[in-house]
Amino acid sequence: MSYSCPNCRSESVVHRHKGRNVGGITGGVAGTASGIAGASSGASTGMALGAVGGPVGIALGGFAGALLGGLAGGVTGTLAGSKIGEKLDEHILDDLECTDCGQTFRSDE
């Protein structure tokens, strides 16, 4: 859809995505922290599965389990935070910006 600036009537308007970006970063950090906190469960599972390979398998399995726990938490948190941020962009924040005059405004959709 085409938007025009309420200040200068220019059609050089871009989406800012501030809420989505901040939400994604915040969610990613929180999700990674949560994943790392729960990594002990992933590490113990990895160690149990790696026990077949002896001491090296246990160490690698534990490391892989902890790493995957942190990554999964980070990805999940980023996705959730981005979705919440998109809703903030749509309903609360000024989500559009005129590239000619710098005016920010919200779409009326």
PDB file of C-alpha atoms in Angstrom:
ATOM      1  CA  MET A   1       0.000   0.000   0.000  1.00  0.00           C
ATOM      2  CA  SER A   2       1.131   3.509  -0.755  1.00  0.00           C
ATOM      3  CA  TYR A   3       1.323   6.097   2.033  1.00  0.00           C
ATOM      4  CA  SER A   4       1.753   9.838   1.873  1.00  0.00           C
ATOM      5  CA  CYS A   5       3.271  12.074   4.519  1.00  0.00           C
ATOM      6  CA  PRO A   6       0.699  14.086   6.495  1.00  0.00           C
ATOM      7  CA  ASN A   7       3.222  16.940   6.783  1.00  0.00           C
ATOM      8  CA  CYS A   8       4.589  17.424   3.240  1.00  0.00           C
ATOM      9  CA  ARG A   9       2.383  15.012   1.225  1.00  0.00           C
ATOM     10  CA  SER A  10       5.441  13.200  -0.157  1.00  0.00           C
ATOM     11  CA  GLU A  11       5.026   9.536  -1.061  1.00  0.00           C
ATOM     12  CA  SER A  12       8.637   8.736  -0.073  1.00  0.00           C
ATOM     13  CA  VAL A  13       7.588   6.870   3.046  1.00  0.00           C
ATOM     14  CA  VAL A  14       9.330   3.883   4.650  1.00  0.00           C
ATOM     15  CA  HIS A  15       8.437   1.509   7.486  1.00  0.00           C
ATOM     16  CA  ARG A  16      10.558   2.044  10.595  1.00  0.00           C
ATOM     17  CA  HIS A  17      10.060  -1.374  12.311  1.00  0.00           C
ATOM     18  CA  LYS A  18      11.398   0.000  15.603  1.00  0.00           C
ATOM     19  CA  GLY A  19       9.156  -2.187  17.764  1.00  0.00           C
ATOM     20  CA  ARG A  20       9.966  -5.314  15.781  1.00  0.00           C
ATOM     21  CA  ASN A  21      13.710  -4.687  15.949  1.00  0.00           C
ATOM     22  CA  VAL A  22      13.803  -3.874  19.660  1.00  0.00           C
ATOM     23  CA  GLY A  23      11.407  -6.727  20.443  1.00  0.00           C
ATOM     24  CA  GLY A  24      13.517  -9.173  18.459  1.00  0.00           C
ATOM     25  CA  ILE A  25      16.734  -8.163  20.192  1.00  0.00           C
ATOM     26  CA  THR A  26      15.156  -8.199  23.646  1.00  0.00           C
ATOM     27  CA  GLY A  27      13.453 -11.531  23.003  1.00  0.00           C
ATOM     28  CA  GLY A  28      16.672 -13.008  21.642  1.00  0.00           C
ATOM     29  CA  VAL A  29      18.674 -11.990  24.685  1.00  0.00           C
ATOM     30  CA  ALA A  30      15.993 -13.237  27.074  1.00  0.00           C
ATOM     31  CA  GLY A  31      15.550 -16.470  25.122  1.00  0.00           C
ATOM     32  CA  THR A  32      19.285 -17.132  25.026  1.00  0.00           C
ATOM     33  CA  ALA A  33      19.566 -16.498  28.765  1.00  0.00           C
ATOM     34  CA  SER A  34      16.671 -18.853  29.363  1.00  0.00           C
ATOM     35  CA  GLY A  35      18.199 -21.432  27.027  1.00  0.00           C
ATOM     36  CA  ILE A  36      21.546 -21.225  28.790  1.00  0.00           C
ATOM     37  CA  ALA A  37      19.854 -21.508  32.188  1.00  0.00           C
ATOM     38  CA  GLY A  38      18.111 -24.649  30.957  1.00  0.00           C
ATOM     39  CA  ALA A  39      21.254 -25.891  29.243  1.00  0.00           C
ATOM     40  CA  SER A  40      22.080 -28.177  32.140  1.00  0.00           C
ATOM     41  CA  SER A  41      19.174 -30.338  31.054  1.00  0.00           C
ATOM     42  CA  GLY A  42      20.415 -30.331  27.467  1.00  0.00           C
ATOM     43  CA  ALA A  43      23.959 -30.982  28.602  1.00  0.00           C
ATOM     44  CA  SER A  44      22.966 -33.954  30.731  1.00  0.00           C
ATOM     45  CA  THR A  45      20.935 -35.392  27.848  1.00  0.00           C
ATOM     46  CA  GLY A  46      23.863 -34.860  25.496  1.00  0.00           C
ATOM     47  CA  MET A  47      26.236 -36.479  27.977  1.00  0.00           C
ATOM     48  CA  ALA A  48      23.947 -39.495  28.287  1.00  0.00           C
ATOM     49  CA  LEU A  49      23.737 -39.855  24.515  1.00  0.00           C
ATOM     50  CA  GLY A  50      27.477 -39.276  24.145  1.00  0.00           C
ATOM     51  CA  ALA A  51      28.330 -41.945  26.746  1.00  0.00           C
ATOM     52  CA  VAL A  52      28.496 -44.481  23.921  1.00  0.00           C
ATOM     53  CA  GLY A  53      31.638 -42.678  22.696  1.00  0.00           C
ATOM     54  CA  GLY A  54      33.388 -42.774  26.058  1.00  0.00           C
ATOM     55  CA  PRO A  55      34.823 -39.742  27.867  1.00  0.00           C
ATOM     56  CA  VAL A  56      35.260 -37.743  24.640  1.00  0.00           C
ATOM     57  CA  GLY A  57      31.672 -38.532  23.624  1.00  0.00           C
ATOM     58  CA  ILE A  58      30.393 -37.438  27.016  1.00  0.00           C
ATOM     59  CA  ALA A  59      32.276 -34.132  26.814  1.00  0.00           C
ATOM     60  CA  LEU A  60      31.214 -33.410  23.225  1.00  0.00           C
ATOM     61  CA  GLY A  61      27.644 -34.517  23.904  1.00  0.00           C
ATOM     62  CA  GLY A  62      27.394 -32.260  26.945  1.00  0.00           C
ATOM     63  CA  PHE A  63      28.800 -29.296  25.025  1.00  0.00           C
ATOM     64  CA  ALA A  64      26.509 -29.898  22.041  1.00  0.00           C
ATOM     65  CA  GLY A  65      23.451 -30.238  24.282  1.00  0.00           C
ATOM     66  CA  ALA A  66      24.209 -26.978  26.084  1.00  0.00           C
ATOM     67  CA  LEU A  67      24.926 -25.154  22.815  1.00  0.00           C
ATOM     68  CA  LEU A  68      21.722 -26.366  21.191  1.00  0.00           C
ATOM     69  CA  GLY A  69      19.720 -25.365  24.293  1.00  0.00           C
ATOM     70  CA  GLY A  70      21.074 -21.808  24.115  1.00  0.00           C
ATOM     71  CA  LEU A  71      20.521 -21.549  20.371  1.00  0.00           C
ATOM     72  CA  ALA A  72      16.971 -22.878  20.551  1.00  0.00           C
ATOM     73  CA  GLY A  73      16.131 -20.435  23.346  1.00  0.00           C
ATOM     74  CA  GLY A  74      17.619 -17.530  21.399  1.00  0.00           C
ATOM     75  CA  VAL A  75      15.729 -18.313  18.199  1.00  0.00           C
ATOM     76  CA  THR A  76      12.438 -18.834  20.014  1.00  0.00           C
ATOM     77  CA  GLY A  77      12.859 -15.618  22.004  1.00  0.00           C
ATOM     78  CA  THR A  78      13.752 -13.608  18.898  1.00  0.00           C
ATOM     79  CA  LEU A  79      10.685 -14.817  17.018  1.00  0.00           C
ATOM     80  CA  ALA A  80       8.355 -14.144  19.947  1.00  0.00           C
ATOM     81  CA  GLY A  81       9.862 -10.704  20.601  1.00  0.00           C
ATOM     82  CA  SER A  82       9.594  -9.760  16.920  1.00  0.00           C
ATOM     83  CA  LYS A  83       5.921 -10.692  16.812  1.00  0.00           C
ATOM     84  CA  ILE A  84       5.182  -8.619  19.921  1.00  0.00           C
ATOM     85  CA  GLY A  85       7.174  -5.730  18.432  1.00  0.00           C
ATOM     86  CA  GLU A  86       5.194  -5.927  15.176  1.00  0.00           C
ATOM     87  CA  LYS A  87       1.970  -5.481  17.151  1.00  0.00           C
ATOM     88  CA  LEU A  88       3.494  -2.457  18.912  1.00  0.00           C
ATOM     89  CA  ASP A  89       4.465  -1.019  15.513  1.00  0.00           C
ATOM     90  CA  GLU A  90       0.954  -1.513  14.156  1.00  0.00           C
ATOM     91  CA  HIS A  91      -1.060  -0.182  17.086  1.00  0.00           C
ATOM     92  CA  ILE A  92       1.054   2.082  19.289  1.00  0.00           C
ATOM     93  CA  LEU A  93       4.278   3.379  17.712  1.00  0.00           C
ATOM     94  CA  ASP A  94       4.762   5.721  14.764  1.00  0.00           C
ATOM     95  CA  ASP A  95       5.658   3.006  12.275  1.00  0.00           C
ATOM     96  CA  LEU A  96       6.171   5.154   9.155  1.00  0.00           C
ATOM     97  CA  GLU A  97       8.717   7.849   8.334  1.00  0.00           C
ATOM     98  CA  CYS A  98       8.859  10.338   5.485  1.00  0.00           C
ATOM     99  CA  THR A  99      12.296  10.270   3.880  1.00  0.00           C
ATOM    100  CA  ASP A 100      11.862  13.830   2.574  1.00  0.00           C
ATOM    101  CA  CYS A 101      10.962  15.771   5.739  1.00  0.00           C
ATOM    102  CA  GLY A 102      11.634  13.193   8.505  1.00  0.00           C
ATOM    103  CA  GLN A 103       8.070  13.268   9.874  1.00  0.00           C
ATOM    104  CA  THR A 104       7.060  10.063  11.683  1.00  0.00           C
ATOM    105  CA  PHE A 105       3.458   8.929  11.796  1.00  0.00           C
ATOM    106  CA  ARG A 106       1.256   5.909  12.236  1.00  0.00           C
ATOM    107  CA  SER A 107      -0.667   4.235   9.442  1.00  0.00           C
ATOM    108  CA  ASP A 108      -4.434   4.362   9.834  1.00  0.00           C
ATOM    109  CA  GLU A 109      -5.071   0.775   8.703  1.00  0.00           C
TER     110      GLU A 109
END
